[in-house]
Tab-separated table of C-alpha atoms and ligand atoms in Angstrom:
chain	number	residue	atom	x	y	z
S	30	MET	CA	4.072	55.463	75.404
S	31	LYS	CA	0.355	56.240	75.428
S	32	VAL	CA	-1.501	55.781	78.708
S	33	ASN	CA	-5.043	56.383	79.874
S	34	ALA	CA	-5.581	59.416	82.069
S	35	TYR	CA	-8.252	61.753	83.361
S	36	GLY	CA	-7.866	65.429	82.654
S	37	THR	CA	-9.390	68.578	81.280
S	38	PRO	CA	-8.624	70.780	78.244
S	39	ASN	CA	-9.636	73.969	80.111
S	40	GLY	CA	-10.866	75.214	83.472
S	41	ALA	CA	-14.542	75.118	82.519
S	42	THR	CA	-14.756	71.505	81.340
S	43	PRO	CA	-15.233	68.646	83.804
S	44	LEU	CA	-12.416	66.121	83.962
S	45	GLY	CA	-12.823	63.253	81.523
S	46	PRO	CA	-10.899	60.438	79.877
S	47	ILE	CA	-7.908	61.419	77.733
S	48	GLN	CA	-4.792	59.685	76.522
S	49	ILE	CA	-1.410	61.166	77.362
S	50	ASP	CA	2.162	60.469	76.270
S	51	ARG	CA	4.793	59.306	78.748
S	52	ARG	CA	8.432	59.686	77.712
S	53	GLU	CA	10.618	56.663	77.137
S	54	PRO	CA	12.595	56.235	80.355
S	55	GLY	CA	16.132	57.615	80.457
S	56	PRO	CA	18.975	55.924	82.378
S	57	LYS	CA	17.993	57.566	85.694
S	58	ASP	CA	14.226	57.162	85.240
S	59	ILE	CA	11.760	54.803	86.868
S	60	VAL	CA	8.508	53.757	85.200
S	61	VAL	CA	5.719	53.326	87.753
S	62	ASP	CA	2.334	51.726	87.150
S	63	ILE	CA	0.000	53.689	89.397
S	64	ALA	CA	-2.294	51.806	91.766
S	65	PHE	CA	-3.697	54.686	93.835
S	66	CYS	CA	-3.728	58.473	93.746
S	67	GLY	CA	-4.979	60.741	96.521
S	68	VAL	CA	-7.159	63.755	95.711
S	69	CYS	CA	-5.725	67.035	97.028
S	70	HIS	CA	-7.334	70.492	97.102
S	71	SER	CA	-4.504	71.668	94.828
S	72	ASP	CA	-5.776	69.277	92.145
S	73	LEU	CA	-9.163	70.949	92.122
S	74	HIS	CA	-7.770	74.522	92.187
S	75	THR	CA	-5.358	73.732	89.342
S	76	ALA	CA	-7.773	71.763	87.139
S	77	ARG	CA	-10.454	74.423	87.442
S	78	GLY	CA	-7.965	77.239	86.815
S	79	GLU	CA	-8.657	78.868	90.172
S	80	TRP	CA	-4.979	79.660	90.574
S	81	ASP	CA	-3.156	81.556	87.822
S	82	GLY	CA	-1.028	79.615	85.411
S	83	THR	CA	-2.739	76.285	84.834
S	84	LYS	CA	-1.289	74.578	81.758
S	85	TYR	CA	-3.818	72.567	79.734
S	86	PRO	CA	-4.557	69.794	79.135
S	87	CYS	CA	-4.293	69.366	82.896
S	88	VAL	CA	-3.960	65.926	84.505
S	89	PRO	CA	-3.716	66.443	88.282
S	90	GLY	CA	-2.595	64.081	91.055
S	91	HIS	CA	0.444	64.180	93.355
S	92	GLU	CA	-0.241	61.551	96.000
S	93	ILE	CA	0.856	58.529	94.011
S	94	ILE	CA	1.403	54.900	95.001
S	95	GLY	CA	2.394	52.306	92.430
S	96	THR	CA	4.601	49.445	91.367
S	97	ILE	CA	7.841	49.744	89.415
S	98	ARG	CA	7.475	48.369	85.886
S	99	THR	CA	10.979	49.166	84.608
S	100	VAL	CA	14.085	51.012	85.769
S	101	GLY	CA	16.743	52.823	83.701
S	102	GLY	CA	20.264	51.448	83.464
S	103	GLU	CA	21.712	53.864	86.045
S	104	VAL	CA	19.002	53.382	88.672
S	105	SER	CA	20.627	51.884	91.774
S	106	LYS	CA	18.223	52.175	94.708
S	107	PHE	CA	15.104	50.561	93.218
S	108	ALA	CA	14.156	47.337	91.462
S	109	VAL	CA	11.318	46.165	89.247
S	110	GLY	CA	8.235	45.107	91.223
S	111	GLU	CA	8.891	47.369	94.243
S	112	THR	CA	6.050	49.429	95.703
S	113	VAL	CA	6.934	53.125	95.607
S	114	GLY	CA	5.485	56.573	96.177
S	115	ILE	CA	5.694	59.854	94.276
S	116	GLY	CA	4.662	63.129	95.875
S	117	CYS	CA	4.406	66.739	94.758
S	118	MET	CA	7.802	67.032	93.034
S	119	VAL	CA	9.432	65.255	90.090
S	120	GLY	CA	12.411	67.558	89.606
S	121	SER	CA	14.544	70.393	90.968
S	122	CYS	CA	17.839	72.038	89.950
S	123	GLY	CA	19.910	69.683	92.121
S	124	HIS	CA	22.753	72.160	92.713
S	125	CYS	CA	21.436	75.150	94.685
S	126	GLY	CA	21.915	75.409	98.439
S	127	SER	CA	18.396	74.178	99.183
S	128	CYS	CA	18.692	71.159	96.880
S	129	LYS	CA	22.102	70.298	98.358
S	130	ALA	CA	20.509	70.450	101.816
S	131	GLY	CA	17.793	68.003	100.739
S	132	LEU	CA	15.204	70.778	100.684
S	133	GLU	CA	14.187	70.413	97.048
S	134	ASN	CA	10.832	71.918	98.012
S	135	TYR	CA	12.639	75.242	98.480
S	136	CYS	CA	14.808	74.908	95.338
S	137	GLU	CA	16.111	78.385	94.559
S	138	ASN	CA	15.657	77.780	90.848
S	139	GLY	CA	12.134	76.419	91.169
S	140	TRP	CA	11.198	72.768	91.588
S	141	ILE	CA	9.148	70.863	89.042
S	142	GLY	CA	5.679	69.881	90.157
S	143	THR	CA	4.366	66.388	89.492
S	144	TYR	CA	1.712	68.137	87.435
S	145	ASN	CA	1.577	71.608	85.896
S	146	GLY	CA	5.395	71.879	86.006
S	147	ASP	CA	7.583	72.822	83.031
S	148	SER	CA	8.779	69.792	81.104
S	149	ALA	CA	10.631	68.944	77.906
S	150	ASP	CA	8.153	66.092	77.473
S	151	SER	CA	4.947	66.336	75.468
S	152	PRO	CA	2.806	68.456	75.873
S	153	GLY	CA	5.417	70.776	77.467
S	154	HIS	CA	4.308	70.382	81.054
S	155	THR	CA	4.110	67.570	83.590
S	156	GLN	CA	0.960	65.509	84.057
S	157	GLY	CA	0.166	63.770	87.295
S	158	GLY	CA	-1.262	60.741	88.973
S	159	TYR	CA	-4.757	60.583	87.503
S	160	SER	CA	-3.146	58.257	84.970
S	161	GLN	CA	-2.126	54.641	84.572
S	162	THR	CA	1.637	55.136	84.430
S	163	ILE	CA	4.213	57.829	85.219
S	164	VAL	CA	7.938	58.206	84.487
S	165	VAL	CA	9.943	59.840	87.278
S	166	PRO	CA	13.663	60.398	87.992
S	167	GLU	CA	14.931	58.034	90.688
S	168	HIS	CA	15.757	60.912	93.059
S	169	PHE	CA	12.059	61.758	93.414
S	170	VAL	CA	10.822	58.202	93.988
S	171	LEU	CA	10.155	57.085	97.575
S	172	LYS	CA	10.313	53.723	99.310
S	173	ILE	CA	7.034	52.468	100.795
S	174	ARG	CA	7.360	50.144	103.798
S	175	HIS	CA	3.709	49.906	104.869
S	176	SER	CA	1.910	46.573	104.519
S	177	HIS	CA	0.169	45.809	101.243
S	178	ASP	CA	-3.382	46.265	102.552
S	179	GLN	CA	-2.578	49.823	103.703
S	180	LEU	CA	-1.305	51.140	100.384
S	181	ASN	CA	-4.377	53.085	99.290
S	182	ALA	CA	-4.406	54.920	102.633
S	183	VAL	CA	-0.680	55.641	102.344
S	184	ALA	CA	-1.161	57.726	99.180
S	185	PRO	CA	-2.251	60.933	100.997
S	186	LEU	CA	0.905	60.869	103.099
S	187	LEU	CA	2.787	62.012	99.976
S	188	CYS	CA	1.236	65.499	100.217
S	189	ALA	CA	-1.007	65.866	103.284
S	190	GLY	CA	1.374	63.818	105.433
S	191	ILE	CA	4.611	65.598	104.590
S	192	THR	CA	2.962	69.038	104.617
S	193	THR	CA	2.190	68.579	108.314
S	194	TYR	CA	5.166	66.387	109.327
S	195	SER	CA	7.793	68.845	108.074
S	196	PRO	CA	6.713	71.831	110.201
S	197	LEU	CA	6.062	69.582	113.216
S	198	LYS	CA	9.688	68.411	113.006
S	199	HIS	CA	11.155	71.818	112.129
S	200	TRP	CA	9.475	73.517	115.100
S	201	GLY	CA	10.272	70.677	117.471
S	202	ALA	CA	6.901	69.063	118.191
S	203	GLY	CA	7.427	66.267	120.706
S	204	PRO	CA	7.070	65.315	124.373
S	205	GLY	CA	6.435	68.310	126.628
S	206	LYS	CA	5.288	70.501	123.726
S	207	LYS	CA	1.757	71.801	123.275
S	208	VAL	CA	0.768	71.749	119.616
S	209	GLY	CA	-2.403	73.098	118.031
S	210	ILE	CA	-3.866	71.969	114.716
S	211	VAL	CA	-6.349	74.387	113.113
S	212	GLY	CA	-8.820	72.845	110.677
S	213	ILE	CA	-9.654	69.143	110.669
S	214	GLY	CA	-9.585	68.261	106.986
S	215	GLY	CA	-7.162	66.441	104.701
S	216	LEU	CA	-4.124	68.222	106.150
S	217	GLY	CA	-5.381	68.732	109.680
S	218	HIS	CA	-6.335	65.122	110.331
S	219	MET	CA	-2.786	64.076	109.389
S	220	GLY	CA	-1.404	66.863	111.592
S	221	ILE	CA	-3.316	65.480	114.582
S	222	LYS	CA	-2.139	61.900	113.979
S	223	LEU	CA	1.493	62.895	113.436
S	224	ALA	CA	1.733	65.362	116.325
S	225	HIS	CA	0.219	62.715	118.604
S	226	ALA	CA	2.673	60.060	117.383
S	227	LEU	CA	5.569	62.480	117.929
S	228	GLY	CA	4.521	62.691	121.576
S	229	ALA	CA	3.175	66.240	121.721
S	230	HIS	CA	0.087	67.346	123.652
S	231	VAL	CA	-2.312	67.935	120.766
S	232	VAL	CA	-5.176	70.402	120.700
S	233	ALA	CA	-7.433	70.398	117.633
S	234	PHE	CA	-9.279	73.573	116.639
S	235	THR	CA	-12.487	73.317	114.665
S	236	THR	CA	-15.403	75.589	113.804
S	237	SER	CA	-17.838	72.668	113.872
S	238	PRO	CA	-18.670	71.068	117.243
S	239	SER	CA	-19.735	67.963	115.275
S	240	LYS	CA	-16.054	67.195	114.636
S	241	ARG	CA	-15.167	67.091	118.337
S	242	GLN	CA	-15.373	63.313	118.743
S	243	ASP	CA	-13.618	62.753	115.391
S	244	ALA	CA	-10.677	64.856	116.498
S	245	LEU	CA	-10.387	62.908	119.757
S	246	ASP	CA	-10.519	59.645	117.802
S	247	LEU	CA	-7.706	60.896	115.533
S	248	GLY	CA	-5.479	61.431	118.561
S	249	ALA	CA	-6.207	64.935	119.863
S	250	ASP	CA	-5.885	65.338	123.634
S	251	GLU	CA	-8.281	68.293	123.634
S	252	VAL	CA	-10.634	69.909	121.130
S	253	VAL	CA	-11.453	73.616	121.030
S	254	VAL	CA	-14.386	75.031	119.084
S	255	SER	CA	-12.702	78.170	117.796
S	256	ARG	CA	-15.954	80.149	117.633
S	257	ASN	CA	-16.383	79.712	121.378
S	258	GLU	CA	-14.580	82.632	123.032
S	259	ASP	CA	-14.495	81.017	126.464
S	260	GLU	CA	-12.896	77.863	125.101
S	261	MET	CA	-10.294	79.943	123.238
S	262	ALA	CA	-9.593	82.150	126.288
S	263	ALA	CA	-8.750	79.090	128.362
S	264	HIS	CA	-5.686	78.484	126.143
S	265	VAL	CA	-4.215	82.023	125.902
S	266	GLY	CA	-0.396	82.083	126.046
S	267	SER	CA	0.019	78.326	126.235
S	268	PHE	CA	1.059	76.902	122.834
S	269	ASP	CA	4.558	76.180	121.548
S	270	LEU	CA	3.356	75.623	118.003
S	271	ILE	CA	0.125	75.961	116.055
S	272	LEU	CA	-0.233	74.566	112.520
S	273	ASP	CA	-2.900	76.455	110.613
S	274	ALA	CA	-4.300	74.310	107.804
S	275	VAL	CA	-7.150	76.675	106.937
S	276	SER	CA	-6.522	78.377	103.598
S	277	ALA	CA	-9.570	80.672	103.669
S	278	SER	CA	-8.765	84.202	104.810
S	279	HIS	CA	-9.181	84.492	108.582
S	280	ASP	CA	-8.137	86.370	111.714
S	281	LEU	CA	-4.661	85.189	112.744
S	282	ASP	CA	-4.640	87.180	115.992
S	283	ALA	CA	-7.057	84.717	117.564
S	284	PHE	CA	-4.291	82.100	117.291
S	285	THR	CA	-1.140	84.170	117.918
S	286	ALA	CA	-2.796	85.158	121.213
S	287	LEU	CA	-2.716	81.489	122.184
S	288	LEU	CA	1.063	81.196	121.671
S	289	HIS	CA	3.482	81.084	124.556
S	290	ARG	CA	6.699	83.152	124.441
S	291	ASP	CA	8.721	82.108	121.357
S	292	GLY	CA	5.757	80.186	119.978
S	293	ALA	CA	5.106	79.926	116.255
S	294	LEU	CA	1.935	80.017	114.193
S	295	VAL	CA	2.758	78.192	110.947
S	296	LEU	CA	0.553	78.701	107.911
S	297	LEU	CA	0.207	75.742	105.543
S	298	GLY	CA	-2.303	77.217	103.125
S	299	VAL	CA	-2.198	80.199	100.790
S	300	PRO	CA	-5.418	82.233	101.066
S	301	ASP	CA	-7.238	83.416	97.925
S	302	THR	CA	-7.535	86.838	99.536
S	303	PRO	CA	-4.975	88.012	102.146
S	304	HIS	CA	-5.495	87.330	105.842
S	305	PRO	CA	-6.323	90.491	107.822
S	306	THR	CA	-3.087	92.191	108.914
S	307	PRO	CA	-1.911	90.618	112.165
S	308	ASP	CA	-1.507	92.600	115.373
S	309	PHE	CA	2.268	93.071	115.371
S	310	GLY	CA	2.201	94.199	118.994
S	311	GLY	CA	0.941	90.757	119.853
S	312	LEU	CA	4.057	89.288	118.225
S	313	VAL	CA	6.554	91.721	119.764
S	314	PHE	CA	5.328	91.056	123.304
S	315	GLY	CA	6.333	87.424	123.444
S	316	ARG	CA	8.853	87.130	120.585
S	317	LYS	CA	6.247	85.212	118.604
S	318	THR	CA	6.520	84.124	114.987
S	319	ILE	CA	4.101	83.790	112.106
S	320	ALA	CA	5.721	81.497	109.540
S	321	GLY	CA	4.885	79.384	106.516
S	322	SER	CA	5.843	75.904	105.375
S	323	LEU	CA	5.565	74.088	102.040
S	324	ILE	CA	5.473	70.255	101.777
S	325	GLY	CA	8.965	68.880	102.600
S	326	GLY	CA	12.200	67.763	100.959
S	327	ILE	CA	12.776	64.277	99.579
S	328	PRO	CA	14.911	62.980	102.506
S	329	GLU	CA	12.323	64.229	105.014
S	330	THR	CA	9.466	62.751	102.964
S	331	GLN	CA	11.199	59.360	103.164
S	332	GLU	CA	11.712	59.874	106.902
S	333	MET	CA	7.995	60.670	107.282
S	334	LEU	CA	6.949	57.561	105.313
S	335	ASP	CA	9.229	55.368	107.426
S	336	PHE	CA	7.960	56.996	110.637
S	337	CYS	CA	4.360	56.354	109.559
S	338	ALA	CA	5.110	52.722	108.598
S	339	GLU	CA	6.749	52.164	111.984
S	340	HIS	CA	3.823	53.721	113.879
S	341	GLY	CA	1.071	52.237	111.701
S	342	ILE	CA	-0.069	55.687	110.564
S	343	VAL	CA	-2.112	56.080	107.400
S	344	SER	CA	-4.685	58.578	106.197
S	345	ASP	CA	-8.435	58.145	106.742
S	346	ILE	CA	-9.758	57.707	103.237
S	347	GLU	CA	-12.746	57.135	101.013
S	348	MET	CA	-12.011	55.204	97.809
S	349	ILE	CA	-13.446	56.400	94.499
S	350	GLN	CA	-13.392	55.383	90.862
S	351	ILE	CA	-11.852	57.975	88.542
S	352	GLN	CA	-15.258	58.424	86.890
S	353	ASP	CA	-16.498	59.950	90.182
S	354	ILE	CA	-13.808	62.609	90.395
S	355	GLU	CA	-16.089	65.627	89.810
S	356	THR	CA	-18.475	64.464	92.530
S	357	ALA	CA	-15.470	64.033	94.794
S	358	TYR	CA	-14.299	67.596	94.016
S	359	ASP	CA	-17.740	68.998	94.816
S	360	ARG	CA	-17.867	67.104	98.102
S	361	MET	CA	-14.297	68.110	98.958
S	362	GLN	CA	-15.218	71.774	98.496
S	363	LYS	CA	-17.943	71.283	101.086
S	364	SER	CA	-15.513	69.475	103.422
S	365	ASP	CA	-17.759	66.447	102.962
S	366	VAL	CA	-15.017	63.822	103.157
S	367	ARG	CA	-13.358	62.055	106.079
S	368	TYR	CA	-10.662	62.905	105.234
S	369	ARG	CA	-9.191	62.194	101.819
S	370	PHE	CA	-10.517	60.732	98.595
S	371	VAL	CA	-8.216	58.191	96.944
S	372	ILE	CA	-8.632	57.085	93.341
S	373	ASP	CA	-8.452	53.389	92.475
S	374	ASN	CA	-6.398	53.795	89.304
S	375	ALA	CA	-7.554	50.398	88.028
S	376	SER	CA	-10.704	52.299	87.057
S	377	LEU	CA	-8.647	54.028	84.327
S	378	GLU	CA	-8.464	50.779	82.385
S	379	SER	CA	-11.960	51.300	81.032
S	380	ALA	CA	-11.404	55.057	80.500
S	381	ALA	CA	-10.200	56.777	77.297
O	425	LIG	ZN1	-1.381	68.298	97.523
O	426	LIG	ZN1	17.703	73.695	93.527
């Protein structure tokens, strides 16, 4: 079926209206009419070819909320008319150890991205949520239990939410734990909300003093301006966990120094150029860890969505029409958004 979308034929051309093909649904597929799609930094990097390997034409978008139009004959967990979510993945091998453990995001044979992933469908790769409709295997579709008026602000949970929730859970954030969140952007603002809701003592790190009150409003117990050496020194050796949502290359030692014995600094972003080599002595004295984490598996993504519905947690968003996507990208690059753009996909009706 042909649907309206927004995409680009190459990295140098701004996104514009195009029509794309969606496959006819198979027995295990669900057809979802998309209502909202969050705008992630990965969309911009991929569309503009800033990471190697973008497949064109590129239609980004992996924070998708929509309504089920039809279900295949073997679909058992979902029904027509249900509100559902689709995140960063639409496929994985299903049989490796990671997939069997519900960690499709670490599939040993490579998971299939919601966009820019290999696909048997036209045009040979997956195309994402900047479109009217998407066809997704049931296994990768998520239940949404938030109230109807929250749905646009739920969309960013599908990437920004799970990217922070998964490491918070894995490293045991909760009551009695001191958790740092570095960088108050799309990821970081969700990290603050989730760590707070999990019961941890939350400290937000920012380079801009102007974000201090924002961080407190999001749920931080304390805010540290990371350029202020005295403020940083006051926290040396005190953290159980620090989530680092800053992808630009930076000095990690400033944060490993703040970890307590057995503490972990967990990197959520991949820098364009490597971070300076960490001071390994600083890790050895204190049995500290520098680790990484990538989104989360499907069962944990459902757990996160249910946790957020129960606690009334959504993303802070600014709605846009698809026609404003390039302006949104430019503003996102300048961190000029509090804290996530979400596309009203109804605006695709007039596109193409
Ligand atoms: Zn993303
Ligand atoms: Zn697998």
